[in-house]
Structure formats: structure tokens, C-alpha cells
Amino acid sequence: MPYISNFEQATLQKLTVFRGGFTREAAQTVVGATDATLAALTRQLRIHLYPNGRYVLQEIPQQSSAEFLMSDSITGEATAIHDAHSAFYCAFLAQRMGDLKGPRQQAAIAEIEAESENVRAAWQWAVNRARIEQLAKALDTLGLFYLWQNRLHEGEAMCQPAVTRLATMASDEKQASEPQARDAMLAQPELVRFLVRVFLWLSRFYRHLKQNTSAQQALQQARSWLEDPSLASYDTRLEQAQLLHEEAEIAYGIDRKQARTCAAQALAIVRTLDDPWHIAQGIDLVARGSQSLGLLARARTLTEEGLALRQTMGDIRGIGESLKNLSHVARWEGRFEEAEELIHQSIVIFTTLHDPKARASAVHMLIGILVYSGKFTKGLQVFEEPSAVYRARNIPGEPVTPTVVSAFALMHLGRYAEAEARFQQTLSFYPKLQSGYTVKNLGRIAMVRGSYGAAQAHLLEALALFRTTEDTNGLGQTLGCLGIVALRLGDLHQARNYLEENLQLAARTLILLPSMTALAGLALLSAEEGDREAAVMHYTVALQSGHVANSRWYHDVVGQHITAVAESLPATVAEAAQKQAQVRDWRDRMRDLVENGTDMS
């Protein structure tokens, strides 16, 4: 090995503070390495310079990094180097926060990934030394990095030591006797504020890991620290909004009313901050609640507002999310051409960002569009991509959601046993309140088999779930199916009640699938009551939708009966009824039925 001077040897030992390599700027800032020293160490083959500008140690100095840190004779110097290293990389993270919200997202993610080992070491040092200011600068950038990369356990591991060490420090006055604790206690409000934020991040990671109890506990800790008197004179509106937002996310699968209230409050607060990135996030959640209630026009307006904000910021990832959400609204509206165009734009964005999880989520949305539009076979063909991604990346709780959609497609293709098996498979994964669609569709499969008692039991269970969650899409479909079951069980009065409620909901919301169950149910009810022309007209309108026209389920439960009704009419009468129905859009038909009155008595 070439000769190495004492100064170069000392510099080489200091460079062991870095993990996974370093840049020239980092070496100069952290250990004071000069260009000449780096060049000499490179010539001596002790460090290697890669084409991307990163240096990597080629050998471990005689005194290892751990020994260097623990050596009594240079403890002060080692501490100073690690302080500098931690400060440099916490600042490095803070500098990229703006990039993550704008057009440099992909570049910023790559830069953080390249320094991930250094970043992790810097964070751990700052936690151990209670460097609150540095931690506060780094937190949100590192949190988004772990979240977007689906490195949820790493995110949890980032937060957990911080809350354990710093919460104890903040709450135990005895620790104020320690020098590092005393310094932190002098900045108590900053420490408490940081604890609020890190508990919020811990809650997010637990929620994405489907550990809702732990998420709620972390959220309660955040709320408790936010109420600490030391923050009374501080502007904590952003923390308040983030807490409400996280509370809404957790409550969404438990109590939709609470979720909508919290989401609206969170959005109202961030609007006062004139913070477009957080406003767009808040809009997503409020729009989701509006869509669940069937307020599709409001959901569309809000989502378009969020999209405009993200386009102005150049927030590529956010634009992809807004396009996906707009596609979801268009799907419920039955505007499938628009929905497909929007979701394909979203898929392109997430592909460009090299984010397989986000792309899989968008592809899953595409499956829903295909199934809603009656392209059941094509939807099944696309199903494997998101499922494979979810399995490969070990996404918690997935691929349950795409499995439900694929089972829905199988049901409409008449592959009832396969569909039932898939629906049953998902029941063990879903929390009770989120199993409404699975239970509803088990009822629909029982209807085909003529097991009306079992069908009614499933559908009544689903009805209670959808009323609790205030999910108008699922509620409307369930009401229509219950109306058909009641007809088959000979309970005409109950059938009218269910179908009237289905009709009113469908006409108010103009959501596609509840409108189809209403038209199908009304067709059977009209036939039962002897109004054969009305029966033919109702079902002919429904057949305008590929979801009904291409569905074996609709054919088996409704279509074959209405075909027989049409054949019982004089040919000219049946043709006239069909032609009259064919010139009306299903949306107009729903409005007419309510405005002109449909006698359900």
C-alpha cells in the first residue's frame, strides 16, 4: 500500500463516520477533507471515486469507526464529527422537502435513497443526543420517503426510538440534571411540538401497516402533547390540521360521519395557512367523503380544485393521485370513457415515478372501471398485475381489495363458485365494517341459486353495514337486491319499500350501479303487478349499460324473466316499449321516475 501521511491517516479515520459512501461536499463539510487529501487517498486506493461523484472507502483503517468513537482520548473529536455528520444530513433532508412537493420529486427520492445509510445514522445520532432542531428539520422529508417507498417498518423504526427517548425526557423532570436533557428542557415547546409531529408520523405508519389500534394510540399521544400548556402561545394550526386529518383517515373505516367532520375541520384550518400542498391533501379526504355520500358533483369540483393546485406546484405524484380520484368519480357517474382516460394518465405518472405500489393502485382502479362498464373478462385479465405487486412488496392487507373486484367480475360472468370462493377468502382480512361489498355479493350469488333466505340474511347484514358507513353506492345496490328477494319471497309490500328507497337514492345521486339495481328491480315489480310494458321499458333502459347487458348475473336473475314478459306481449307493443326506452338516457329515466311519480303503494 502506498505511503500515507499522518494527516491523511487521520482524515481517513474520520471518513469512517460515513455509511455507504459520501460526496465531496459532505467530506469537506463534515470532516474538513480537502480536495488534495481526497485526491491523495484516491491515488493510494484507500477510497474509490465512482462516476456519479460518490466516494467509497476501500479499506477500514486500523482503528475502526467503533473504536474511534469509543476511544477515551478522542471522544470530544469523535462527538464533534458525528454532530457535524448528523447536522449535515438532517439539513440535506430539509433541503429536499420542497422538492418532494414539486417537479423534482423523482430526483429527490433518488438522492435520499443514495444517502439512506447516512441519513439513518444521522437520525439515530440526533435522537440519542436529543438534537431537536435537527430532527424537526428532517422529520417530514424522511417520513414521506419511507411512506412513498412503502418502507413502512423502517418508518416505524425511525419514529419509535424518538418517541421513547424524547417523550420520557419531556415528561420526567429528573432527567433535567443530565446536560443533554437540560438543554432540551430549555427548549421545551420545541421538544413538545416535535413529539406531536413524530407521534403523527408513527400513527400514519401504523395505519398503513393496518395496525389501527396502535395507530389510534399514537394519535392519542399526539393529541395529548398538542394540548400541553407549553404550546399555548405557539401557532400550531398545521399540527392541529394534521391531527384531524389522521383522525379522519383512521375513522373512515369505522365512523364515516366522524371522518367527514374531522376532514372538513382539517381542510378549513389548512386553508387559513395558504398551504397548497396540505390543502390538496385535505381536499382529497373531503372529496372522498362527499363521494361516499353520493354527492358526486361536489366530489368532482373539489378534486378538480386539488388537481389545479398540484398542477401549479408541479406536484407530479399529487397530480397522479388527483387524476386517479377524478377517474373514481367518473366511474361512479358511469362516464367510462373519461374514467379510462384519466386513470391511464395516472398510471403513466406512477410508472414514470418508478412507484410500483402507486401504479398498482391505479391499475386496480382501472379494473374497477372495466368491471363497471361491463368489460368483465378484460378486468380479470388486468387483475394479476396489481395482485402480484402487492404480494411481492408485502403490502399489508392486500391484495384483498382487487380480489373483491375480481370476484365481482367472476360473478357477472356467471362463474359463481369461483366468485364465492374469492369473496369468502377476503372476509378474514376485512374489518367487520369494511366487509359490506363482500357480504352483499355473497347475497347476490345466493339469489342466483334460489337460496332466498340465505340471500336475505347476507343482504340485511350488508344493509346495516352500509347504513353505518353511509356508503350510498353499496347501500343502493343492496336495497335493489333486497327488493328482488322480497318479490321472490312473495312480500310485495316490502319489495316496494326497498325499491322505492333504491329509486330515490339513485335519482338523487345518479350513481350507476344503484341505478341499475333500481331499474332491474322495478322491471320485475312491474311484471309482478301486470304492467308488462313498463317492465320491458325499465329493463331496456338498464340494458343501455354494458354492466347489465354483458352480465350473466343480471340475465339469470332478471333478464330471462323480462325476455319472457316481452315475448308475451304483441310484437308491436313490445317493440314500441323498447324503442321508447332506447331513446332515453338512464339518468333521465331515473329523474323521470321520481319527478313523475312511480306508484309503489
Coordinates of C-alpha atoms in Angstrom, one line a residue:
M1 CA 0.0 0.0 0.0
P2 CA 1.4 3.5 -0.8
Y3 CA 2.7 5.7 1.9
I4 CA 0.1 7.6 3.9
S5 CA 0.8 10.7 5.9
N6 CA -0.4 11.1 9.5
F7 CA -2.8 13.8 8.3
E8 CA -4.2 11.6 5.6
Q9 CA -4.5 8.7 8.1
A10 CA -6.4 10.9 10.5
T11 CA -8.7 12.1 7.7
L12 CA -9.3 8.5 6.6
Q13 CA -10.3 7.5 10.1
K14 CA -12.7 10.5 10.3
L15 CA -14.3 9.4 7.0
T16 CA -15.5 6.2 8.7
V17 CA -18.3 8.3 10.1
F18 CA -20.0 7.9 6.6
R19 CA -22.2 5.0 5.8
G20 CA -22.5 3.7 2.2
G21 CA -20.2 6.3 0.7
F22 CA -20.2 10.1 0.6
T23 CA -19.9 13.1 -1.7
R24 CA -17.0 15.7 -1.9
E25 CA -19.3 18.3 -0.3
A26 CA -20.1 16.0 2.6
A27 CA -16.5 15.1 3.2
Q28 CA -15.4 18.8 3.2
T29 CA -18.3 19.9 5.5
V30 CA -18.3 17.0 7.9
V31 CA -14.6 16.1 8.4
G32 CA -12.8 19.1 6.7
A33 CA -11.3 16.9 4.0
T34 CA -9.6 19.0 1.2
D35 CA -9.7 18.2 -2.5
A36 CA -6.0 17.4 -2.3
T37 CA -6.5 14.9 0.6
L38 CA -9.3 13.2 -1.2
A39 CA -7.2 13.0 -4.4
A40 CA -4.3 11.6 -2.4
L41 CA -6.5 8.9 -0.7
T42 CA -7.9 8.0 -4.1
R43 CA -4.5 7.6 -5.7
Q44 CA -3.5 5.4 -2.8
L45 CA -6.5 3.2 -3.5
R46 CA -7.8 3.9 0.1
I47 CA -11.0 5.4 -1.3
H48 CA -12.6 5.0 -4.7
L49 CA -14.3 7.7 -6.7
Y50 CA -17.3 6.5 -8.8
P51 CA -18.5 8.2 -12.0
N52 CA -21.6 9.5 -10.1
G53 CA -19.3 11.6 -7.8
R54 CA -19.6 9.4 -4.8
Y55 CA -16.6 8.2 -2.8
V56 CA -16.5 4.8 -1.0
L57 CA -13.8 3.6 1.5
Q58 CA -11.7 0.8 0.0
E59 CA -10.4 -0.3 3.4
I60 CA -11.2 0.0 7.0
P61 CA -8.5 1.9 8.8
Q62 CA -6.5 0.1 11.5
Q63 CA -8.7 1.9 14.2
S64 CA -12.3 1.0 13.3
S65 CA -15.1 3.5 13.4
A66 CA -16.5 2.0 16.6
E67 CA -13.1 2.1 18.3
F68 CA -12.6 5.7 17.1
L69 CA -15.8 6.7 18.7
M70 CA -15.2 4.9 21.9
S71 CA -11.6 6.0 22.4
D72 CA -11.3 8.0 25.6
S73 CA -8.5 10.1 24.2
I74 CA -10.6 11.5 21.2
T75 CA -14.1 11.3 22.5
G76 CA -14.6 15.0 22.1
E77 CA -13.4 15.0 18.5
A78 CA -15.5 11.9 17.6
T79 CA -18.5 13.6 19.1
A80 CA -17.9 16.7 17.1
I81 CA -17.6 14.7 13.9
H82 CA -20.8 12.8 14.5
D83 CA -22.6 16.0 15.4
A84 CA -21.4 17.5 12.1
H85 CA -22.4 14.4 10.2
S86 CA -25.9 14.4 11.7
A87 CA -26.3 18.1 11.2
F88 CA -25.2 17.8 7.5
Y89 CA -27.7 15.0 6.6
C90 CA -30.6 16.5 8.6
A91 CA -30.1 19.7 6.6
F92 CA -29.7 17.6 3.4
L93 CA -33.2 16.2 4.1
A94 CA -34.7 19.5 5.0
Q95 CA -33.4 21.0 1.7
R96 CA -35.4 18.3 -0.2
M97 CA -38.7 18.9 1.4
G98 CA -39.7 21.4 -1.2
D99 CA -38.5 19.1 -4.0
L100 CA -40.8 16.3 -2.7
K101 CA -43.8 18.7 -3.2
G102 CA -42.8 19.8 -6.7
P103 CA -41.4 18.7 -10.0
R104 CA -38.1 17.3 -8.6
Q105 CA -39.8 14.5 -6.6
Q106 CA -38.2 11.7 -8.5
A107 CA -34.7 13.2 -8.3
A108 CA -35.1 14.0 -4.6
I109 CA -36.2 10.4 -3.9
A110 CA -33.1 9.1 -5.7
E111 CA -30.8 11.5 -3.8
I112 CA -32.2 10.4 -0.5
E113 CA -32.0 6.7 -1.5
A114 CA -28.3 7.2 -2.3
E115 CA -27.7 8.6 1.1
S116 CA -30.1 6.4 3.0
E117 CA -27.5 4.8 5.2
N118 CA -26.0 8.2 6.1
V119 CA -29.5 9.6 6.7
R120 CA -30.4 6.7 9.1
A121 CA -27.2 7.1 11.1
A122 CA -27.6 10.9 11.3
W123 CA -31.2 10.5 12.5
Q124 CA -30.2 7.9 15.2
W125 CA -27.4 10.2 16.4
A126 CA -29.7 13.2 16.6
V127 CA -32.2 11.1 18.6
N128 CA -29.6 9.8 21.0
R129 CA -28.3 13.4 21.5
A130 CA -31.7 15.0 21.6
R131 CA -30.9 17.4 18.7
I132 CA -34.5 18.6 18.4
E133 CA -33.9 21.3 15.9
Q134 CA -32.1 18.9 13.5
L135 CA -34.8 16.2 14.0
A136 CA -37.6 18.7 13.3
K137 CA -35.9 19.7 10.0
A138 CA -35.5 16.1 8.8
L139 CA -38.8 14.5 10.0
D140 CA -41.3 15.2 7.2
T141 CA -38.8 14.5 4.4
L142 CA -37.8 11.2 5.9
G143 CA -41.4 10.3 6.7
L144 CA -42.5 10.9 3.1
F145 CA -39.6 9.0 1.8
Y146 CA -40.4 5.9 3.8
L147 CA -44.1 6.2 3.2
W148 CA -43.8 6.6 -0.6
Q149 CA -41.2 3.9 -0.9
N150 CA -43.5 1.6 1.1
R151 CA -40.8 1.1 3.7
L152 CA -43.3 1.2 6.5
H153 CA -41.4 -0.8 9.0
E154 CA -38.4 1.5 8.5
G155 CA -40.6 4.4 9.1
E156 CA -41.9 2.9 12.3
A157 CA -38.3 2.1 13.4
M158 CA -37.4 5.8 12.7
C159 CA -40.2 7.1 14.9
Q160 CA -40.3 4.6 17.8
P161 CA -36.9 5.4 19.4
A162 CA -37.5 9.1 19.0
V163 CA -40.8 8.9 20.9
T164 CA -39.4 6.6 23.5
R165 CA -36.4 8.7 24.3
L166 CA -37.8 12.2 23.9
A167 CA -41.3 11.6 25.4
T168 CA -39.5 10.3 28.5
M169 CA -37.2 13.3 28.5
A170 CA -40.1 15.8 28.2
S171 CA -42.2 14.2 30.9
D172 CA -39.5 13.3 33.5
E173 CA -38.2 16.4 35.3
K174 CA -35.4 14.4 36.9
Q175 CA -33.6 14.0 33.6
A176 CA -33.1 17.7 33.5
S177 CA -30.0 17.1 35.6
E178 CA -28.3 15.5 32.5
P179 CA -26.6 18.1 30.3
Q180 CA -28.2 17.0 27.1
A181 CA -31.6 16.7 28.7
R182 CA -31.2 20.1 30.4
D183 CA -30.6 21.7 27.0
A184 CA -33.7 20.1 25.6
M185 CA -35.8 21.1 28.6
L186 CA -34.8 24.7 28.0
A187 CA -36.5 24.4 24.6
Q188 CA -39.5 22.5 26.0
P189 CA -42.0 23.9 23.5
E190 CA -39.9 22.9 20.5
L191 CA -39.5 19.4 22.0
V192 CA -43.2 19.1 22.7
R193 CA -44.0 20.3 19.2
F194 CA -41.6 17.8 17.7
L195 CA -43.3 15.0 19.7
V196 CA -46.7 15.9 18.3
R197 CA -45.3 15.6 14.8
V198 CA -43.4 12.4 15.3
F199 CA -46.4 10.7 17.0
L200 CA -48.5 11.7 14.0
W201 CA -46.0 10.1 11.7
L202 CA -46.0 6.9 13.9
S203 CA -49.7 6.9 13.6
R204 CA -49.5 7.1 9.8
F205 CA -47.1 4.2 9.5
Y206 CA -49.2 2.0 11.8
R207 CA -52.3 2.9 9.8
H208 CA -50.7 1.9 6.6
L209 CA -49.5 -1.3 8.3
K210 CA -53.1 -2.0 9.1
Q211 CA -52.4 -1.8 12.8
N212 CA -55.2 0.5 13.6
T213 CA -55.2 0.1 17.4
S214 CA -51.5 1.1 17.5
A215 CA -52.3 4.0 15.1
Q216 CA -55.1 5.2 17.4
Q217 CA -52.8 5.0 20.4
A218 CA -50.1 7.0 18.7
L219 CA -52.7 9.6 17.6
Q220 CA -53.9 9.9 21.2
Q221 CA -50.3 10.6 22.3
A222 CA -50.0 13.3 19.6
R223 CA -53.3 14.8 20.8
S224 CA -52.1 14.8 24.4
W225 CA -48.8 16.5 23.6
L226 CA -50.6 19.1 21.4
E227 CA -52.7 20.1 24.4
D228 CA -49.5 20.6 26.5
P229 CA -49.6 24.1 28.1
S230 CA -46.1 24.9 26.8
L231 CA -47.6 25.3 23.3
A232 CA -50.3 27.7 24.3
S233 CA -48.6 30.7 22.7
Y234 CA -47.4 28.9 19.6
D235 CA -49.2 28.7 16.2
T236 CA -50.0 25.0 16.0
R237 CA -52.6 25.2 13.3
L238 CA -50.7 22.9 11.0
E239 CA -50.3 20.3 13.7
Q240 CA -54.0 20.6 14.6
A241 CA -54.9 20.1 10.9
Q242 CA -52.6 17.1 10.6
L243 CA -54.0 15.5 13.7
L244 CA -57.6 16.0 12.4
H245 CA -56.6 14.6 9.0
E246 CA -55.1 11.5 10.6
E247 CA -58.1 11.1 12.8
A248 CA -60.3 11.2 9.7
E249 CA -58.2 8.6 7.9
I250 CA -58.4 6.2 10.8
A251 CA -62.2 6.9 11.3
Y252 CA -63.0 6.4 7.7
G253 CA -63.4 2.6 8.1
I254 CA -65.1 2.9 11.4
D255 CA -67.3 6.0 11.6
R256 CA -67.8 7.9 8.3
K257 CA -69.7 10.8 9.9
Q258 CA -66.8 11.4 12.3
A259 CA -64.3 11.1 9.4
R260 CA -66.1 13.7 7.3
T261 CA -66.3 16.1 10.3
C262 CA -62.6 15.8 11.0
A263 CA -61.7 16.0 7.4
A264 CA -63.7 19.2 6.9
Q265 CA -62.2 20.8 10.0
A266 CA -58.7 19.9 8.9
L267 CA -59.3 21.4 5.4
A268 CA -60.7 24.6 6.9
I269 CA -57.6 25.0 9.1
V270 CA -55.1 24.5 6.3
R271 CA -57.0 26.9 4.0
T272 CA -56.1 29.6 6.6
L273 CA -52.4 28.7 6.2
D274 CA -52.4 29.2 2.5
D275 CA -50.5 26.0 2.2
P276 CA -51.5 24.5 -1.3
W277 CA -49.8 21.1 -0.7
H278 CA -51.7 20.4 2.5
I279 CA -54.8 22.0 1.1
A280 CA -54.7 19.5 -1.8
Q281 CA -54.3 16.6 0.7
G282 CA -57.2 17.9 2.7
I283 CA -59.3 18.2 -0.4
D284 CA -58.7 14.5 -1.3
L285 CA -60.2 13.4 2.0
V286 CA -63.2 15.7 2.0
A287 CA -63.9 14.7 -1.6
R288 CA -63.8 11.0 -0.7
G289 CA -66.4 11.6 2.0
S290 CA -68.6 13.6 -0.4
Q291 CA -68.4 10.8 -3.0
S292 CA -69.3 8.2 -0.4
L293 CA -72.5 10.2 0.4
G294 CA -73.3 10.3 -3.3
L295 CA -72.5 14.0 -3.7
L296 CA -70.7 13.4 -7.0
A297 CA -70.8 16.9 -8.3
R298 CA -69.2 18.2 -5.1
A299 CA -66.6 15.5 -5.1
R300 CA -65.7 16.3 -8.7
T301 CA -65.5 20.1 -8.0
L302 CA -63.2 19.5 -5.0
T303 CA -61.0 17.1 -6.8
E304 CA -60.6 19.4 -9.8
E305 CA -59.6 22.1 -7.3
G306 CA -56.9 19.9 -5.8
L307 CA -55.7 18.9 -9.3
A308 CA -55.3 22.6 -10.2
L309 CA -53.3 23.3 -7.1
R310 CA -51.0 20.3 -7.7
Q311 CA -50.5 21.3 -11.3
T312 CA -49.5 24.8 -10.2
M313 CA -47.0 23.4 -7.8
G314 CA -45.7 20.8 -10.3
D315 CA -46.5 18.1 -7.7
I316 CA -46.2 15.1 -10.0
R317 CA -47.3 12.5 -7.5
G318 CA -50.2 14.6 -6.3
I319 CA -51.3 15.1 -9.9
G320 CA -51.4 11.3 -10.3
E321 CA -53.5 11.0 -7.2
S322 CA -55.9 13.7 -8.3
L323 CA -56.3 12.1 -11.7
K324 CA -57.0 8.7 -10.1
N325 CA -59.6 10.3 -7.8
L326 CA -61.3 12.1 -10.7
S327 CA -61.4 8.8 -12.5
H328 CA -63.1 7.2 -9.5
V329 CA -65.8 9.9 -9.6
A330 CA -66.3 9.4 -13.3
R331 CA -66.6 5.7 -12.8
W332 CA -69.4 6.1 -10.3
E333 CA -71.1 8.5 -12.7
G334 CA -70.9 5.9 -15.5
R335 CA -68.7 8.1 -17.6
F336 CA -66.3 5.3 -18.5
E337 CA -64.5 6.8 -21.5
E338 CA -63.5 9.8 -19.3
A339 CA -62.7 7.5 -16.4
E340 CA -60.4 5.3 -18.5
E341 CA -58.6 8.3 -20.0
L342 CA -57.9 9.8 -16.6
I343 CA -56.7 6.5 -15.0
H344 CA -54.3 5.8 -17.9
Q345 CA -52.8 9.3 -17.3
S346 CA -52.4 8.4 -13.6
I347 CA -50.8 5.1 -14.5
V348 CA -48.3 6.8 -16.8
I349 CA -47.3 9.2 -14.0
F350 CA -46.7 6.5 -11.4
T351 CA -44.8 4.4 -13.9
T352 CA -42.6 7.4 -14.6
L353 CA -42.0 7.8 -10.9
H354 CA -41.0 4.2 -10.6
D355 CA -43.6 3.6 -7.9
P356 CA -45.0 0.1 -8.4
K357 CA -47.3 0.4 -5.4
A358 CA -49.0 3.6 -6.6
R359 CA -49.1 2.2 -10.1
A360 CA -50.7 -1.0 -8.8
S361 CA -53.3 1.1 -7.0
A362 CA -54.1 3.0 -10.2
V363 CA -54.3 -0.3 -12.2
H364 CA -56.7 -1.7 -9.6
M365 CA -58.8 1.4 -10.3
L366 CA -58.7 0.5 -14.0
I367 CA -60.0 -2.9 -13.1
G368 CA -63.0 -1.3 -11.4
I369 CA -63.7 0.8 -14.4
L370 CA -63.6 -2.2 -16.7
V371 CA -65.9 -4.2 -14.5
Y372 CA -68.4 -1.3 -14.0
S373 CA -68.5 -0.8 -17.8
G374 CA -69.2 -4.5 -18.4
K375 CA -65.8 -5.5 -19.6
F376 CA -65.6 -8.3 -17.1
T377 CA -63.2 -10.6 -18.9
K378 CA -60.7 -7.8 -19.6
G379 CA -60.9 -6.7 -16.0
L380 CA -59.9 -10.2 -14.9
Q381 CA -57.0 -10.2 -17.3
V382 CA -55.7 -7.0 -15.8
F383 CA -56.2 -8.3 -12.2
E384 CA -52.9 -10.2 -11.9
E385 CA -50.7 -7.1 -12.2
P386 CA -51.7 -5.3 -9.0
S387 CA -52.1 -8.5 -7.1
A388 CA -48.5 -9.6 -8.0
V389 CA -47.1 -6.2 -6.9
Y390 CA -49.0 -6.3 -3.6
R391 CA -47.7 -9.8 -2.9
A392 CA -44.1 -9.0 -3.9
R393 CA -43.9 -5.9 -1.9
N394 CA -45.9 -7.4 1.1
I395 CA -48.4 -4.6 1.1
P396 CA -50.4 -5.1 4.4
G397 CA -53.9 -6.2 3.9
E398 CA -53.6 -6.5 0.1
P399 CA -54.4 -7.8 -2.5
V400 CA -57.7 -8.1 -0.7
T401 CA -59.3 -5.1 -2.5
P402 CA -58.5 -6.1 -6.1
T403 CA -59.6 -9.7 -5.1
V404 CA -63.0 -8.4 -4.2
V405 CA -63.3 -6.6 -7.6
S406 CA -62.1 -9.7 -9.5
A407 CA -64.7 -11.8 -7.6
F408 CA -67.3 -9.2 -8.7
A409 CA -66.3 -9.7 -12.3
L410 CA -66.4 -13.5 -11.9
M411 CA -69.9 -13.2 -10.5
H412 CA -71.1 -11.2 -13.5
L413 CA -69.5 -13.8 -15.8
G414 CA -71.6 -16.5 -14.2
R415 CA -68.6 -18.2 -12.6
Y416 CA -70.5 -18.2 -9.3
A417 CA -68.5 -20.9 -7.4
E418 CA -65.2 -19.2 -8.2
A419 CA -66.6 -15.8 -7.2
E420 CA -68.0 -17.1 -3.9
A421 CA -64.6 -18.7 -3.0
R422 CA -62.8 -15.4 -3.6
F423 CA -65.4 -13.4 -1.6
Q424 CA -65.1 -15.9 1.3
Q425 CA -61.3 -15.6 1.1
T426 CA -61.5 -11.8 1.7
L427 CA -63.8 -12.0 4.7
S428 CA -61.0 -12.9 7.1
F429 CA -59.0 -9.9 6.1
Y430 CA -61.5 -7.1 6.3
P431 CA -62.6 -5.4 9.5
K432 CA -66.3 -6.0 10.0
L433 CA -67.4 -2.5 8.9
Q434 CA -65.5 -2.8 5.7
S435 CA -66.9 -6.1 4.6
G436 CA -70.2 -4.7 3.2
Y437 CA -69.4 -5.3 -0.5
T438 CA -68.2 -8.9 0.1
V439 CA -71.3 -9.7 2.1
K440 CA -73.6 -8.0 -0.4
N441 CA -72.2 -10.0 -3.2
L442 CA -72.5 -13.3 -1.3
G443 CA -76.2 -12.4 -1.1
R444 CA -76.3 -11.9 -4.9
I445 CA -74.8 -15.3 -5.5
A446 CA -77.3 -16.9 -3.2
M447 CA -80.1 -15.1 -5.2
V448 CA -78.9 -16.9 -8.4
R449 CA -79.1 -20.2 -6.7
G450 CA -82.6 -19.5 -5.5
S451 CA -81.5 -19.6 -1.8
Y452 CA -83.6 -16.5 -1.0
G453 CA -83.4 -17.0 2.8
A454 CA -79.6 -17.0 2.8
A455 CA -79.6 -14.2 0.3
Q456 CA -81.8 -12.1 2.5
A457 CA -79.6 -12.7 5.6
H458 CA -76.5 -11.6 3.7
L459 CA -78.2 -8.6 2.2
L460 CA -79.7 -7.4 5.5
E461 CA -76.2 -7.7 7.1
A462 CA -74.7 -5.7 4.2
L463 CA -77.6 -3.1 4.5
A464 CA -76.8 -2.5 8.2
L465 CA -73.1 -2.1 7.3
F466 CA -73.7 0.4 4.5
R467 CA -76.1 2.4 6.6
T468 CA -73.5 2.6 9.3
T469 CA -70.7 3.6 6.9
E470 CA -73.1 5.8 4.8
D471 CA -71.9 4.3 1.6
T472 CA -74.5 5.2 -0.9
N473 CA -73.1 3.1 -3.7
G474 CA -73.3 -0.1 -1.7
L475 CA -76.5 0.9 0.0
G476 CA -78.4 1.5 -3.2
Q477 CA -77.3 -1.9 -4.8
T478 CA -78.2 -3.7 -1.6
L479 CA -81.7 -2.1 -1.4
G480 CA -82.4 -3.1 -5.0
C481 CA -81.3 -6.7 -4.4
L482 CA -83.4 -6.9 -1.2
G483 CA -86.4 -5.7 -3.2
I484 CA -85.9 -8.5 -5.7
V485 CA -85.5 -11.1 -2.9
A486 CA -88.7 -9.8 -1.3
L487 CA -90.5 -10.3 -4.6
R488 CA -89.3 -13.9 -4.8
L489 CA -90.4 -14.5 -1.2
G490 CA -93.9 -13.1 -2.0
D491 CA -93.6 -10.0 0.2
L492 CA -94.8 -7.4 -2.3
H493 CA -95.1 -4.6 0.3
Q494 CA -91.5 -5.0 1.5
A495 CA -90.3 -5.2 -2.1
R496 CA -92.0 -1.9 -2.9
N497 CA -90.4 -0.3 0.2
Y498 CA -86.9 -1.4 -0.7
L499 CA -87.2 -0.5 -4.4
E500 CA -88.7 2.9 -3.6
E501 CA -85.7 3.7 -1.3
N502 CA -83.3 2.4 -4.0
L503 CA -85.0 4.6 -6.6
Q504 CA -84.9 7.7 -4.5
L505 CA -81.2 7.2 -3.7
A506 CA -80.4 6.5 -7.4
A507 CA -82.3 9.5 -8.7
R508 CA -80.7 11.8 -6.1
T509 CA -77.1 10.6 -6.6
L510 CA -77.1 9.3 -10.2
I511 CA -74.6 6.7 -9.3
L512 CA -74.6 4.0 -12.0
L513 CA -74.8 0.7 -10.1
P514 CA -77.6 1.6 -7.7
S515 CA -79.5 3.0 -10.7
M516 CA -79.1 -0.4 -12.5
T517 CA -80.4 -2.4 -9.5
A518 CA -83.4 0.1 -9.2
L519 CA -84.3 -0.3 -12.9
A520 CA -83.9 -4.1 -12.7
G521 CA -86.0 -4.3 -9.6
L522 CA -88.7 -2.0 -10.9
A523 CA -88.8 -4.2 -14.1
L524 CA -89.6 -7.3 -12.0
L525 CA -92.0 -5.4 -9.8
S526 CA -93.9 -4.1 -12.8
A527 CA -94.1 -7.5 -14.3
E528 CA -95.4 -8.9 -11.0
E529 CA -98.1 -6.2 -10.9
G530 CA -99.1 -6.9 -14.5
D531 CA -97.6 -3.8 -16.2
R532 CA -95.7 -5.7 -18.8
E533 CA -94.9 -2.7 -21.0
A534 CA -93.3 -0.8 -18.0
A535 CA -91.3 -3.9 -17.1
V536 CA -89.9 -4.1 -20.7
M537 CA -89.2 -0.3 -20.7
H538 CA -87.4 -0.4 -17.3
Y539 CA -85.1 -3.2 -18.3
T540 CA -84.4 -1.9 -21.8
V541 CA -83.1 1.3 -20.2
A542 CA -80.9 -0.8 -17.9
L543 CA -79.6 -2.7 -20.9
Q544 CA -78.1 0.5 -22.3
S545 CA -75.3 -0.1 -19.7
G546 CA -72.7 -2.7 -20.6
H547 CA -72.6 -3.6 -16.9
V548 CA -76.2 -5.1 -17.3
A549 CA -76.1 -6.1 -20.9
N550 CA -72.9 -8.2 -20.5
S551 CA -73.8 -9.6 -17.1
R552 CA -74.7 -13.2 -16.7
W553 CA -75.9 -12.4 -13.2
Y554 CA -78.4 -9.8 -14.4
H555 CA -79.5 -12.2 -17.2
D556 CA -80.1 -15.1 -14.7
V557 CA -81.8 -13.0 -12.0
V558 CA -83.8 -10.5 -14.2
G559 CA -83.1 -10.7 -17.9
Q560 CA -84.5 -14.1 -18.8
H561 CA -87.8 -13.3 -16.9
I562 CA -88.2 -9.9 -18.7
T563 CA -87.5 -11.6 -22.0
A564 CA -90.4 -13.9 -21.3
V565 CA -92.6 -10.9 -20.4
A566 CA -91.7 -9.2 -23.7
E567 CA -92.4 -12.3 -25.7
S568 CA -95.9 -12.5 -24.0
L569 CA -96.7 -9.1 -25.5
P570 CA -97.9 -8.5 -29.0
A571 CA -94.7 -7.9 -31.1
T572 CA -95.6 -4.3 -32.0
V573 CA -96.3 -3.4 -28.4
A574 CA -93.0 -4.9 -27.2
E575 CA -91.1 -3.2 -29.9
A576 CA -92.7 0.1 -29.2
A577 CA -91.9 -0.1 -25.5
Q578 CA -88.3 -1.0 -26.3
K579 CA -87.9 1.8 -28.8
Q580 CA -89.4 4.3 -26.4
A581 CA -86.9 3.2 -23.7
Q582 CA -83.9 3.2 -26.0
V583 CA -84.2 7.0 -26.7
R584 CA -83.8 7.8 -23.0
D585 CA -80.6 8.0 -21.1
W586 CA -80.7 6.1 -17.9
R587 CA -80.0 9.3 -15.9
D588 CA -83.1 10.9 -17.5
R589 CA -85.1 7.8 -16.8
M590 CA -84.2 7.9 -13.1
R591 CA -85.2 11.6 -12.8
D592 CA -88.5 10.9 -14.6
L593 CA -89.4 8.1 -12.4
V594 CA -89.1 10.3 -9.3
E595 CA -90.4 13.5 -10.7
N596 CA -93.4 12.0 -12.5
G597 CA -94.0 9.5 -9.7
T598 CA -93.9 5.8 -9.6
D599 CA -96.7 4.2 -7.7
M600 CA -95.2 1.9 -5.2
S601 CA -98.2 1.7 -2.9

